[in-house]
Amino acid sequence: MENKDNIAIKIVWDSFKSNLQRASKLLEELSDEQLALEISPSKNTGHYLLGHLIAVNDNILPLLGLGQSLYSELVEVFIKNADKSGLEKPTISQLRKQWHVVNKLLLEKIELLTYEQLLEKHTSVSNEDFAKEPHRNKLNVVLSRANHLAYHVGQIALLKK
Amino acid sequence: MENKDNIAIKIVWDSFKSNLQRASKLLEELSDEQLALEISPSKNTGHYLLGHLIAVNDNILPLLGLGQSLYSELVEVFIKNADKSGLEKPTISQLRKQWHVVNKLLLEKIELLTYEQLLEKHTSVSNEDFAKEPHRNKLNVVLSRANHLAYHVGQIALLKK
């Protein structure tokens, strides 16, 4: 928080955290019955979107070099396939637990990164590409996931009465 | 782009621009008839959300000290009141034009701000509060509006077939 660089980084990090809090608050307000519904006729269910958000957030761990994903089996059901794929989904109750586990670990691990480390390249960009495009850093992953979260939270919010 | 500070700021600014582009692309893909529909039964129409996004983005101008809002009359219809308020809305065709005018001006004016200026306080925070909370700067306004945009773009995307 001493220099200007830190302020810009802090803003991005705070934005990610507040989007996560907003999402958690919304999920608590919704019953399992509400989450089982489609956000709009023939569109994704809240159930699918919850699994999707866990799978995407879980993937931040390896992307930032913070360890392996916890629930890599979710990728098949909630990223590679659509809601009505016919693949069996974990229950909403199970996903609610995974949501909290992933996010708690994510917040703890990212908090330990220094500002210097947040400006290092993320793991899916090569050294050569990073030299040319220094904005492809870990902070950028955090920001793009904050946006991704906002996009789907706007949809899940439609399930509120 | 030379130092790290600039990279963090560039990431936020790029995120705002790409969210705007994404929104514009989506709006082009949707017909006026589609935008007139509710995003989900008994929820906001695309028409209302388009007006809402213009009004909120338009308000960035005074907030960053870049001049007056262009269409301050939209605040009453699209921010202070809900979709079914009974207040008359500009047509979708008129709003499409305003969307482009506001965003073009916004991008031009923000591009002229230096990184130093983006880290200055925005106009609705006092000097005293800014001294205590230096993250309440112009860059933070840009980031929070990028998030706001993503939230509603997720909803408007539901109008696609």
PDB file of C-alpha atoms in Angstrom:
ATOM      1  CA  MET A   1       0.000   0.000   0.000  1.00  0.00           C
ATOM      2  CA  GLU A   2       3.046   2.290   0.052  1.00  0.00           C
ATOM      3  CA  ASN A   3       3.508   3.102  -3.575  1.00  0.00           C
ATOM      4  CA  LYS A   4       1.142   3.733  -6.450  1.00  0.00           C
ATOM      5  CA  ASP A   5       1.782   0.382  -8.013  1.00  0.00           C
ATOM      6  CA  ASN A   6       0.507  -1.297  -4.900  1.00  0.00           C
ATOM      7  CA  ILE A   7      -2.656   0.753  -5.002  1.00  0.00           C
ATOM      8  CA  ALA A   8      -3.492  -0.378  -8.539  1.00  0.00           C
ATOM      9  CA  ILE A   9      -2.811  -3.988  -7.584  1.00  0.00           C
ATOM     10  CA  LYS A  10      -4.817  -3.651  -4.395  1.00  0.00           C
ATOM     11  CA  ILE A  11      -7.802  -2.381  -6.355  1.00  0.00           C
ATOM     12  CA  VAL A  12      -7.824  -5.452  -8.590  1.00  0.00           C
ATOM     13  CA  TRP A  13      -7.397  -7.827  -5.690  1.00  0.00           C
ATOM     14  CA  ASP A  14     -10.159  -6.122  -3.674  1.00  0.00           C
ATOM     15  CA  SER A  15     -12.443  -6.332  -6.668  1.00  0.00           C
ATOM     16  CA  PHE A  16     -11.919 -10.084  -6.938  1.00  0.00           C
ATOM     17  CA  LYS A  17     -12.601 -10.539  -3.226  1.00  0.00           C
ATOM     18  CA  SER A  18     -15.729  -8.414  -3.244  1.00  0.00           C
ATOM     19  CA  ASN A  19     -17.082 -10.262  -6.293  1.00  0.00           C
ATOM     20  CA  LEU A  20     -16.528 -13.557  -4.483  1.00  0.00           C
ATOM     21  CA  GLN A  21     -18.301 -12.240  -1.388  1.00  0.00           C
ATOM     22  CA  ARG A  22     -21.171 -10.978  -3.479  1.00  0.00           C
ATOM     23  CA  ALA A  23     -21.504 -14.378  -5.145  1.00  0.00           C
ATOM     24  CA  SER A  24     -21.390 -16.231  -1.801  1.00  0.00           C
ATOM     25  CA  LYS A  25     -24.036 -13.930  -0.349  1.00  0.00           C
ATOM     26  CA  LEU A  26     -26.297 -14.504  -3.347  1.00  0.00           C
ATOM     27  CA  LEU A  27     -25.850 -18.280  -3.155  1.00  0.00           C
ATOM     28  CA  GLU A  28     -26.825 -18.206   0.518  1.00  0.00           C
ATOM     29  CA  GLU A  29     -29.978 -16.292  -0.309  1.00  0.00           C
ATOM     30  CA  LEU A  30     -31.066 -18.945  -2.787  1.00  0.00           C
ATOM     31  CA  SER A  31     -32.537 -22.292  -1.758  1.00  0.00           C
ATOM     32  CA  ASP A  32     -31.469 -25.537  -3.437  1.00  0.00           C
ATOM     33  CA  GLU A  33     -34.886 -25.543  -5.129  1.00  0.00           C
ATOM     34  CA  GLN A  34     -34.241 -22.105  -6.602  1.00  0.00           C
ATOM     35  CA  LEU A  35     -30.744 -23.042  -7.767  1.00  0.00           C
ATOM     36  CA  ALA A  36     -32.164 -26.092  -9.530  1.00  0.00           C
ATOM     37  CA  LEU A  37     -34.193 -23.806 -11.827  1.00  0.00           C
ATOM     38  CA  GLU A  38     -33.211 -22.395 -15.206  1.00  0.00           C
ATOM     39  CA  ILE A  39     -32.133 -18.731 -15.033  1.00  0.00           C
ATOM     40  CA  SER A  40     -34.365 -18.140 -18.062  1.00  0.00           C
ATOM     41  CA  PRO A  41     -36.415 -20.661 -20.092  1.00  0.00           C
ATOM     42  CA  SER A  42     -34.144 -23.230 -21.818  1.00  0.00           C
ATOM     43  CA  LYS A  43     -30.980 -21.554 -20.452  1.00  0.00           C
ATOM     44  CA  ASN A  44     -28.508 -22.833 -17.847  1.00  0.00           C
ATOM     45  CA  THR A  45     -29.693 -23.797 -14.374  1.00  0.00           C
ATOM     46  CA  GLY A  46     -28.272 -22.196 -11.235  1.00  0.00           C
ATOM     47  CA  HIS A  47     -27.008 -25.703 -10.438  1.00  0.00           C
ATOM     48  CA  TYR A  48     -24.876 -25.794 -13.579  1.00  0.00           C
ATOM     49  CA  LEU A  49     -23.605 -22.240 -13.118  1.00  0.00           C
ATOM     50  CA  LEU A  50     -22.565 -22.955  -9.533  1.00  0.00           C
ATOM     51  CA  GLY A  51     -20.545 -25.975 -10.720  1.00  0.00           C
ATOM     52  CA  HIS A  52     -19.125 -23.916 -13.582  1.00  0.00           C
ATOM     53  CA  LEU A  53     -17.942 -21.153 -11.251  1.00  0.00           C
ATOM     54  CA  ILE A  54     -16.288 -23.665  -8.906  1.00  0.00           C
ATOM     55  CA  ALA A  55     -14.510 -25.382 -11.802  1.00  0.00           C
ATOM     56  CA  VAL A  56     -13.260 -22.062 -13.220  1.00  0.00           C
ATOM     57  CA  ASN A  57     -12.119 -20.721  -9.837  1.00  0.00           C
ATOM     58  CA  ASP A  58     -10.509 -24.048  -8.963  1.00  0.00           C
ATOM     59  CA  ASN A  59      -8.436 -23.759 -12.110  1.00  0.00           C
ATOM     60  CA  ILE A  60      -6.950 -20.478 -10.872  1.00  0.00           C
ATOM     61  CA  LEU A  61      -4.763 -22.513  -8.478  1.00  0.00           C
ATOM     62  CA  PRO A  62      -2.577 -24.197 -11.152  1.00  0.00           C
ATOM     63  CA  LEU A  63      -2.735 -21.098 -13.357  1.00  0.00           C
ATOM     64  CA  LEU A  64      -1.102 -19.016 -10.618  1.00  0.00           C
ATOM     65  CA  GLY A  65       1.316 -21.808  -9.702  1.00  0.00           C
ATOM     66  CA  LEU A  66      -0.396 -22.311  -6.349  1.00  0.00           C
ATOM     67  CA  GLY A  67      -0.880 -26.064  -6.577  1.00  0.00           C
ATOM     68  CA  GLN A  68      -3.212 -28.491  -8.261  1.00  0.00           C
ATOM     69  CA  SER A  69      -6.945 -28.049  -8.726  1.00  0.00           C
ATOM     70  CA  LEU A  70      -8.995 -29.638  -5.951  1.00  0.00           C
ATOM     71  CA  TYR A  71     -11.897 -30.883  -8.049  1.00  0.00           C
ATOM     72  CA  SER A  72     -10.561 -31.418 -11.554  1.00  0.00           C
ATOM     73  CA  GLU A  73     -13.428 -33.837 -12.262  1.00  0.00           C
ATOM     74  CA  LEU A  74     -15.745 -30.819 -12.452  1.00  0.00           C
ATOM     75  CA  VAL A  75     -14.083 -29.623 -15.666  1.00  0.00           C
ATOM     76  CA  GLU A  76     -15.696 -32.372 -17.730  1.00  0.00           C
ATOM     77  CA  VAL A  77     -19.211 -31.723 -16.430  1.00  0.00           C
ATOM     78  CA  PHE A  78     -19.181 -27.943 -15.998  1.00  0.00           C
ATOM     79  CA  ILE A  79     -16.698 -26.558 -18.530  1.00  0.00           C
ATOM     80  CA  LYS A  80     -16.283 -29.023 -21.372  1.00  0.00           C
ATOM     81  CA  ASN A  81     -19.967 -29.907 -21.460  1.00  0.00           C
ATOM     82  CA  ALA A  82     -23.193 -27.945 -21.377  1.00  0.00           C
ATOM     83  CA  ASP A  83     -25.903 -28.080 -18.722  1.00  0.00           C
ATOM     84  CA  LYS A  84     -28.090 -30.617 -20.494  1.00  0.00           C
ATOM     85  CA  SER A  85     -25.236 -32.956 -21.491  1.00  0.00           C
ATOM     86  CA  GLY A  86     -26.764 -35.808 -19.529  1.00  0.00           C
ATOM     87  CA  LEU A  87     -23.595 -36.135 -17.419  1.00  0.00           C
ATOM     88  CA  GLU A  88     -24.279 -36.636 -13.755  1.00  0.00           C
ATOM     89  CA  LYS A  89     -23.687 -33.546 -11.626  1.00  0.00           C
ATOM     90  CA  PRO A  90     -22.653 -33.483  -7.975  1.00  0.00           C
ATOM     91  CA  THR A  91     -25.637 -32.382  -5.850  1.00  0.00           C
ATOM     92  CA  ILE A  92     -26.187 -28.709  -5.114  1.00  0.00           C
ATOM     93  CA  SER A  93     -25.472 -29.406  -1.473  1.00  0.00           C
ATOM     94  CA  GLN A  94     -22.117 -30.957  -2.386  1.00  0.00           C
ATOM     95  CA  LEU A  95     -21.272 -28.075  -4.713  1.00  0.00           C
ATOM     96  CA  ARG A  96     -22.052 -25.534  -2.001  1.00  0.00           C
ATOM     97  CA  LYS A  97     -19.375 -27.175   0.153  1.00  0.00           C
ATOM     98  CA  GLN A  98     -16.875 -27.250  -2.709  1.00  0.00           C
ATOM     99  CA  TRP A  99     -17.581 -23.583  -3.449  1.00  0.00           C
ATOM    100  CA  HIS A 100     -16.479 -22.628   0.045  1.00  0.00           C
ATOM    101  CA  VAL A 101     -13.466 -24.954   0.132  1.00  0.00           C
ATOM    102  CA  VAL A 102     -12.092 -23.703  -3.199  1.00  0.00           C
ATOM    103  CA  ASN A 103     -12.625 -20.053  -2.440  1.00  0.00           C
ATOM    104  CA  LYS A 104     -11.165 -20.232   1.050  1.00  0.00           C
ATOM    105  CA  LEU A 105      -8.024 -21.913  -0.268  1.00  0.00           C
ATOM    106  CA  LEU A 106      -7.795 -19.501  -3.181  1.00  0.00           C
ATOM    107  CA  LEU A 107      -8.040 -16.434  -0.966  1.00  0.00           C
ATOM    108  CA  GLU A 108      -5.495 -17.795   1.496  1.00  0.00           C
ATOM    109  CA  LYS A 109      -2.998 -18.709  -1.201  1.00  0.00           C
ATOM    110  CA  ILE A 110      -3.324 -15.520  -3.224  1.00  0.00           C
ATOM    111  CA  GLU A 111      -2.996 -13.403  -0.069  1.00  0.00           C
ATOM    112  CA  LEU A 112       0.467 -14.941   0.387  1.00  0.00           C
ATOM    113  CA  LEU A 113       1.623 -13.741  -3.042  1.00  0.00           C
ATOM    114  CA  THR A 114       3.641 -10.547  -2.983  1.00  0.00           C
ATOM    115  CA  TYR A 115       2.784  -7.748  -5.370  1.00  0.00           C
ATOM    116  CA  GLU A 116       5.942  -8.666  -7.263  1.00  0.00           C
ATOM    117  CA  GLN A 117       4.693 -12.212  -7.696  1.00  0.00           C
ATOM    118  CA  LEU A 118       1.281 -11.050  -8.882  1.00  0.00           C
ATOM    119  CA  LEU A 119       3.049  -9.272 -11.729  1.00  0.00           C
ATOM    120  CA  GLU A 120       4.894 -12.451 -12.769  1.00  0.00           C
ATOM    121  CA  LYS A 121       3.672 -14.447 -15.748  1.00  0.00           C
ATOM    122  CA  HIS A 122       0.914 -16.989 -15.203  1.00  0.00           C
ATOM    123  CA  THR A 123       1.676 -20.634 -15.929  1.00  0.00           C
ATOM    124  CA  SER A 124      -0.031 -20.944 -19.315  1.00  0.00           C
ATOM    125  CA  VAL A 125       2.045 -18.251 -21.037  1.00  0.00           C
ATOM    126  CA  SER A 126       5.562 -18.940 -22.319  1.00  0.00           C
ATOM    127  CA  ASN A 127       8.613 -16.873 -21.340  1.00  0.00           C
ATOM    128  CA  GLU A 128       8.894 -15.624 -24.906  1.00  0.00           C
ATOM    129  CA  ASP A 129       5.296 -14.474 -25.080  1.00  0.00           C
ATOM    130  CA  PHE A 130       5.498 -12.892 -21.641  1.00  0.00           C
ATOM    131  CA  ALA A 131       8.538 -10.860 -22.697  1.00  0.00           C
ATOM    132  CA  LYS A 132       6.421  -9.388 -25.498  1.00  0.00           C
ATOM    133  CA  GLU A 133       3.176  -9.169 -23.511  1.00  0.00           C
ATOM    134  CA  PRO A 134       3.993  -8.365 -19.873  1.00  0.00           C
ATOM    135  CA  HIS A 135       0.328  -7.800 -19.040  1.00  0.00           C
ATOM    136  CA  ARG A 136      -0.251 -11.600 -19.224  1.00  0.00           C
ATOM    137  CA  ASN A 137       0.528 -11.889 -15.545  1.00  0.00           C
ATOM    138  CA  LYS A 138      -1.136 -13.428 -12.522  1.00  0.00           C
ATOM    139  CA  LEU A 139      -2.947 -10.218 -11.682  1.00  0.00           C
ATOM    140  CA  ASN A 140      -4.608 -10.356 -15.095  1.00  0.00           C
ATOM    141  CA  VAL A 141      -5.910 -13.846 -14.327  1.00  0.00           C
ATOM    142  CA  VAL A 142      -7.403 -12.541 -11.081  1.00  0.00           C
ATOM    143  CA  LEU A 143      -9.061  -9.644 -12.911  1.00  0.00           C
ATOM    144  CA  SER A 144     -10.462 -11.763 -15.726  1.00  0.00           C
ATOM    145  CA  ARG A 145     -11.893 -14.253 -13.222  1.00  0.00           C
ATOM    146  CA  ALA A 146     -13.509 -11.376 -11.304  1.00  0.00           C
ATOM    147  CA  ASN A 147     -15.207 -10.339 -14.541  1.00  0.00           C
ATOM    148  CA  HIS A 148     -16.239 -13.899 -15.307  1.00  0.00           C
ATOM    149  CA  LEU A 149     -17.780 -14.130 -11.865  1.00  0.00           C
ATOM    150  CA  ALA A 150     -19.715 -10.865 -12.288  1.00  0.00           C
ATOM    151  CA  TYR A 151     -21.075 -12.080 -15.637  1.00  0.00           C
ATOM    152  CA  HIS A 152     -22.576 -15.248 -14.151  1.00  0.00           C
ATOM    153  CA  VAL A 153     -23.613 -13.661 -10.839  1.00  0.00           C
ATOM    154  CA  GLY A 154     -25.784 -11.313 -12.899  1.00  0.00           C
ATOM    155  CA  GLN A 155     -27.476 -14.422 -14.292  1.00  0.00           C
ATOM    156  CA  ILE A 156     -27.820 -16.335 -11.038  1.00  0.00           C
ATOM    157  CA  ALA A 157     -29.352 -13.227  -9.440  1.00  0.00           C
ATOM    158  CA  LEU A 158     -32.352 -13.770 -11.727  1.00  0.00           C
ATOM    159  CA  LEU A 159     -33.313 -16.769  -9.586  1.00  0.00           C
ATOM    160  CA  LYS A 160     -34.157 -14.487  -6.667  1.00  0.00           C
ATOM    161  CA  LYS A 161     -37.866 -13.965  -6.137  1.00  0.00           C
TER     162      LYS A 161
ATOM    163  CA  MET B   1       3.992   0.454 -20.107  1.00  0.00           C
ATOM    164  CA  GLU B   2       7.563   0.899 -18.865  1.00  0.00           C
ATOM    165  CA  ASN B   3       7.231   0.172 -15.196  1.00  0.00           C
ATOM    166  CA  LYS B   4       5.183  -2.256 -13.188  1.00  0.00           C
ATOM    167  CA  ASP B   5       2.786   0.380 -12.032  1.00  0.00           C
ATOM    168  CA  ASN B   6       1.788   1.017 -15.590  1.00  0.00           C
ATOM    169  CA  ILE B   7       1.209  -2.649 -16.227  1.00  0.00           C
ATOM    170  CA  ALA B   8      -1.304  -2.986 -13.386  1.00  0.00           C
ATOM    171  CA  ILE B   9      -3.112   0.141 -14.569  1.00  0.00           C
ATOM    172  CA  LYS B  10      -3.024  -1.028 -18.187  1.00  0.00           C
ATOM    173  CA  ILE B  11      -4.650  -4.315 -17.200  1.00  0.00           C
ATOM    174  CA  VAL B  12      -7.602  -2.528 -15.586  1.00  0.00           C
ATOM    175  CA  TRP B  13      -8.029  -0.156 -18.475  1.00  0.00           C
ATOM    176  CA  ASP B  14      -7.833  -2.969 -21.056  1.00  0.00           C
ATOM    177  CA  SER B  15     -10.431  -4.895 -19.093  1.00  0.00           C
ATOM    178  CA  PHE B  16     -12.842  -1.958 -19.230  1.00  0.00           C
ATOM    179  CA  LYS B  17     -12.310  -1.571 -22.971  1.00  0.00           C
ATOM    180  CA  SER B  18     -12.759  -5.251 -23.709  1.00  0.00           C
ATOM    181  CA  ASN B  19     -15.946  -5.384 -21.636  1.00  0.00           C
ATOM    182  CA  LEU B  20     -17.296  -2.422 -23.608  1.00  0.00           C
ATOM    183  CA  GLN B  21     -16.419  -4.126 -26.888  1.00  0.00           C
ATOM    184  CA  ARG B  22     -18.029  -7.344 -25.762  1.00  0.00           C
ATOM    185  CA  ALA B  23     -21.190  -5.461 -24.836  1.00  0.00           C
ATOM    186  CA  SER B  24     -21.270  -3.608 -28.165  1.00  0.00           C
ATOM    187  CA  LYS B  25     -20.809  -6.841 -30.090  1.00  0.00           C
ATOM    188  CA  LEU B  26     -23.651  -8.488 -28.173  1.00  0.00           C
ATOM    189  CA  LEU B  27     -25.960  -5.513 -28.763  1.00  0.00           C
ATOM    190  CA  GLU B  28     -25.246  -5.712 -32.495  1.00  0.00           C
ATOM    191  CA  GLU B  29     -26.142  -9.386 -32.532  1.00  0.00           C
ATOM    192  CA  LEU B  30     -29.535  -8.667 -30.987  1.00  0.00           C
ATOM    193  CA  SER B  31     -32.458  -7.228 -32.941  1.00  0.00           C
ATOM    194  CA  ASP B  32     -34.658  -4.477 -31.504  1.00  0.00           C
ATOM    195  CA  GLU B  33     -37.366  -7.126 -31.106  1.00  0.00           C
ATOM    196  CA  GLN B  34     -35.049  -9.284 -29.017  1.00  0.00           C
ATOM    197  CA  LEU B  35     -33.945  -6.347 -26.878  1.00  0.00           C
ATOM    198  CA  ALA B  36     -37.581  -5.492 -26.188  1.00  0.00           C
ATOM    199  CA  LEU B  37     -38.023  -8.850 -24.417  1.00  0.00           C
ATOM    200  CA  GLU B  38     -37.574  -9.645 -20.742  1.00  0.00           C
ATOM    201  CA  ILE B  39     -34.272 -11.403 -19.989  1.00  0.00           C
ATOM    202  CA  SER B  40     -36.280 -13.836 -17.853  1.00  0.00           C
ATOM    203  CA  PRO B  41     -40.031 -13.822 -17.055  1.00  0.00           C
ATOM    204  CA  SER B  42     -41.014 -10.713 -15.049  1.00  0.00           C
ATOM    205  CA  LYS B  43     -37.403  -9.448 -14.973  1.00  0.00           C
ATOM    206  CA  ASN B  44     -35.869  -6.422 -16.728  1.00  0.00           C
ATOM    207  CA  THR B  45     -36.087  -6.068 -20.497  1.00  0.00           C
ATOM    208  CA  GLY B  46     -33.005  -5.709 -22.689  1.00  0.00           C
ATOM    209  CA  HIS B  47     -34.419  -2.263 -23.521  1.00  0.00           C
ATOM    210  CA  TYR B  48     -34.245  -1.184 -19.890  1.00  0.00           C
ATOM    211  CA  LEU B  49     -30.778  -2.680 -19.339  1.00  0.00           C
ATOM    212  CA  LEU B  50     -29.418  -0.913 -22.408  1.00  0.00           C
ATOM    213  CA  GLY B  51     -30.693   2.415 -21.071  1.00  0.00           C
ATOM    214  CA  HIS B  52     -29.349   1.564 -17.623  1.00  0.00           C
ATOM    215  CA  LEU B  53     -25.861   0.834 -18.959  1.00  0.00           C
ATOM    216  CA  ILE B  54     -25.804   4.088 -20.930  1.00  0.00           C
ATOM    217  CA  ALA B  55     -26.902   6.101 -17.883  1.00  0.00           C
ATOM    218  CA  VAL B  56     -24.277   4.477 -15.650  1.00  0.00           C
ATOM    219  CA  ASN B  57     -21.464   4.844 -18.191  1.00  0.00           C
ATOM    220  CA  ASP B  58     -22.504   8.416 -18.942  1.00  0.00           C
ATOM    221  CA  ASN B  59     -22.100   9.211 -15.259  1.00  0.00           C
ATOM    222  CA  ILE B  60     -18.436   8.169 -15.412  1.00  0.00           C
ATOM    223  CA  LEU B  61     -17.688  11.472 -17.177  1.00  0.00           C
ATOM    224  CA  PRO B  62     -18.440  13.773 -14.198  1.00  0.00           C
ATOM    225  CA  LEU B  63     -17.110  11.178 -11.749  1.00  0.00           C
ATOM    226  CA  LEU B  64     -13.690  11.314 -13.417  1.00  0.00           C
ATOM    227  CA  GLY B  65     -13.842  15.087 -13.838  1.00  0.00           C
ATOM    228  CA  LEU B  66     -14.118  14.741 -17.610  1.00  0.00           C
ATOM    229  CA  GLY B  67     -17.123  16.988 -18.120  1.00  0.00           C
ATOM    230  CA  GLN B  68     -20.863  16.752 -17.744  1.00  0.00           C
ATOM    231  CA  SER B  69     -23.031  13.744 -18.526  1.00  0.00           C
ATOM    232  CA  LEU B  70     -24.462  13.835 -22.034  1.00  0.00           C
ATOM    233  CA  TYR B  71     -27.862  12.320 -21.278  1.00  0.00           C
ATOM    234  CA  SER B  72     -28.617  13.114 -17.656  1.00  0.00           C
ATOM    235  CA  GLU B  73     -32.344  12.656 -18.347  1.00  0.00           C
ATOM    236  CA  LEU B  74     -31.715   8.906 -18.518  1.00  0.00           C
ATOM    237  CA  VAL B  75     -30.949   8.762 -14.781  1.00  0.00           C
ATOM    238  CA  GLU B  76     -34.596   9.229 -13.835  1.00  0.00           C
ATOM    239  CA  VAL B  77     -35.867   6.497 -16.164  1.00  0.00           C
ATOM    240  CA  PHE B  78     -33.033   3.968 -15.991  1.00  0.00           C
ATOM    241  CA  ILE B  79     -31.393   4.368 -12.585  1.00  0.00           C
ATOM    242  CA  LYS B  80     -33.850   5.941 -10.169  1.00  0.00           C
ATOM    243  CA  ASN B  81     -36.787   3.957 -11.493  1.00  0.00           C
ATOM    244  CA  ALA B  82     -37.382   0.329 -12.390  1.00  0.00           C
ATOM    245  CA  ASP B  83     -38.248  -1.078 -15.796  1.00  0.00           C
ATOM    246  CA  LYS B  84     -42.005  -1.133 -15.279  1.00  0.00           C
ATOM    247  CA  SER B  85     -42.215   2.357 -13.725  1.00  0.00           C
ATOM    248  CA  GLY B  86     -44.496   3.543 -16.492  1.00  0.00           C
ATOM    249  CA  LEU B  87     -42.048   6.326 -17.405  1.00  0.00           C
ATOM    250  CA  GLU B  88     -41.566   6.751 -21.120  1.00  0.00           C
ATOM    251  CA  LYS B  89     -38.271   5.338 -22.426  1.00  0.00           C
ATOM    252  CA  PRO B  90     -36.336   6.570 -25.455  1.00  0.00           C
ATOM    253  CA  THR B  91     -36.690   4.033 -28.258  1.00  0.00           C
ATOM    254  CA  ILE B  92     -34.177   1.193 -28.597  1.00  0.00           C
ATOM    255  CA  SER B  93     -32.981   2.726 -31.829  1.00  0.00           C
ATOM    256  CA  GLN B  94     -32.305   6.042 -30.062  1.00  0.00           C
ATOM    257  CA  LEU B  95     -30.554   4.267 -27.186  1.00  0.00           C
ATOM    258  CA  ARG B  96     -28.308   2.368 -29.596  1.00  0.00           C
ATOM    259  CA  LYS B  97     -27.063   5.720 -30.903  1.00  0.00           C
ATOM    260  CA  GLN B  98     -26.551   7.094 -27.407  1.00  0.00           C
ATOM    261  CA  TRP B  99     -24.662   3.946 -26.419  1.00  0.00           C
ATOM    262  CA  HIS B 100     -22.100   4.589 -29.141  1.00  0.00           C
ATOM    263  CA  VAL B 101     -21.840   8.329 -28.521  1.00  0.00           C
ATOM    264  CA  VAL B 102     -21.256   7.934 -24.784  1.00  0.00           C
ATOM    265  CA  ASN B 103     -18.746   5.126 -25.119  1.00  0.00           C
ATOM    266  CA  LYS B 104     -16.778   6.813 -27.883  1.00  0.00           C
ATOM    267  CA  LEU B 105     -16.470   9.989 -25.821  1.00  0.00           C
ATOM    268  CA  LEU B 106     -15.627   8.053 -22.689  1.00  0.00           C
ATOM    269  CA  LEU B 107     -12.853   6.077 -24.367  1.00  0.00           C
ATOM    270  CA  GLU B 108     -11.399   9.194 -25.980  1.00  0.00           C
ATOM    271  CA  LYS B 109     -11.413  11.174 -22.755  1.00  0.00           C
ATOM    272  CA  ILE B 110     -10.071   8.421 -20.509  1.00  0.00           C
ATOM    273  CA  GLU B 111      -7.288   7.675 -23.004  1.00  0.00           C
ATOM    274  CA  LEU B 112      -6.072  11.246 -22.446  1.00  0.00           C
ATOM    275  CA  LEU B 113      -5.692  10.718 -18.702  1.00  0.00           C
ATOM    276  CA  THR B 114      -2.169   9.945 -17.572  1.00  0.00           C
ATOM    277  CA  TYR B 115      -1.533   7.043 -15.249  1.00  0.00           C
ATOM    278  CA  GLU B 116      -0.878   9.626 -12.539  1.00  0.00           C
ATOM    279  CA  GLN B 117      -4.316  11.120 -13.094  1.00  0.00           C
ATOM    280  CA  LEU B 118      -6.008   7.719 -13.007  1.00  0.00           C
ATOM    281  CA  LEU B 119      -4.635   7.305  -9.498  1.00  0.00           C
ATOM    282  CA  GLU B 120      -6.092  10.644  -8.362  1.00  0.00           C
ATOM    283  CA  LYS B 121      -9.271  10.716  -6.329  1.00  0.00           C
ATOM    284  CA  HIS B 122     -12.595  10.621  -8.158  1.00  0.00           C
ATOM    285  CA  THR B 123     -14.940  13.577  -7.753  1.00  0.00           C
ATOM    286  CA  SER B 124     -17.383  12.074  -5.251  1.00  0.00           C
ATOM    287  CA  VAL B 125     -14.789  11.410  -2.540  1.00  0.00           C
ATOM    288  CA  SER B 126     -13.539  14.182  -0.237  1.00  0.00           C
ATOM    289  CA  ASN B 127      -9.856  15.042   0.213  1.00  0.00           C
ATOM    290  CA  GLU B 128     -10.030  13.821   3.807  1.00  0.00           C
ATOM    291  CA  ASP B 129     -11.506  10.450   2.885  1.00  0.00           C
ATOM    292  CA  PHE B 130      -9.076  10.030   0.003  1.00  0.00           C
ATOM    293  CA  ALA B 131      -6.129  10.603   2.331  1.00  0.00           C
ATOM    294  CA  LYS B 132      -7.355   7.670   4.413  1.00  0.00           C
ATOM    295  CA  GLU B 133      -8.531   5.524   1.483  1.00  0.00           C
ATOM    296  CA  PRO B 134      -6.219   6.095  -1.493  1.00  0.00           C
ATOM    297  CA  HIS B 135      -7.812   3.266  -3.451  1.00  0.00           C
ATOM    298  CA  ARG B 136     -10.887   5.438  -4.039  1.00  0.00           C
ATOM    299  CA  ASN B 137      -9.363   6.764  -7.216  1.00  0.00           C
ATOM    300  CA  LYS B 138     -10.430   7.114 -10.830  1.00  0.00           C
ATOM    301  CA  LEU B 139      -9.009   3.731 -11.748  1.00  0.00           C
ATOM    302  CA  ASN B 140     -11.304   2.152  -9.186  1.00  0.00           C
ATOM    303  CA  VAL B 141     -14.311   3.777 -10.866  1.00  0.00           C
ATOM    304  CA  VAL B 142     -13.200   2.306 -14.200  1.00  0.00           C
ATOM    305  CA  LEU B 143     -12.820  -1.149 -12.643  1.00  0.00           C
ATOM    306  CA  SER B 144     -16.142  -1.089 -10.833  1.00  0.00           C
ATOM    307  CA  ARG B 145     -17.921  -0.005 -14.017  1.00  0.00           C
ATOM    308  CA  ALA B 146     -16.239  -2.849 -15.921  1.00  0.00           C
ATOM    309  CA  ASN B 147     -17.683  -5.243 -13.349  1.00  0.00           C
ATOM    310  CA  HIS B 148     -21.095  -3.611 -13.546  1.00  0.00           C
ATOM    311  CA  LEU B 149     -21.025  -4.021 -17.300  1.00  0.00           C
ATOM    312  CA  ALA B 150     -20.072  -7.723 -17.080  1.00  0.00           C
ATOM    313  CA  TYR B 151     -22.927  -8.328 -14.624  1.00  0.00           C
ATOM    314  CA  HIS B 152     -25.562  -6.969 -16.993  1.00  0.00           C
ATOM    315  CA  VAL B 153     -23.967  -8.306 -20.182  1.00  0.00           C
ATOM    316  CA  GLY B 154     -24.375 -11.777 -18.665  1.00  0.00           C
ATOM    317  CA  GLN B 155     -28.082 -11.020 -18.410  1.00  0.00           C
ATOM    318  CA  ILE B 156     -28.527  -9.429 -21.839  1.00  0.00           C
ATOM    319  CA  ALA B 157     -26.733 -12.445 -23.392  1.00  0.00           C
ATOM    320  CA  LEU B 158     -29.778 -14.515 -22.378  1.00  0.00           C
ATOM    321  CA  LEU B 159     -31.750 -12.789 -25.141  1.00  0.00           C
ATOM    322  CA  LYS B 160     -29.663 -14.538 -27.793  1.00  0.00           C
ATOM    323  CA  LYS B 161     -31.411 -17.439 -29.453  1.00  0.00           C
TER     324      LYS B 161
END
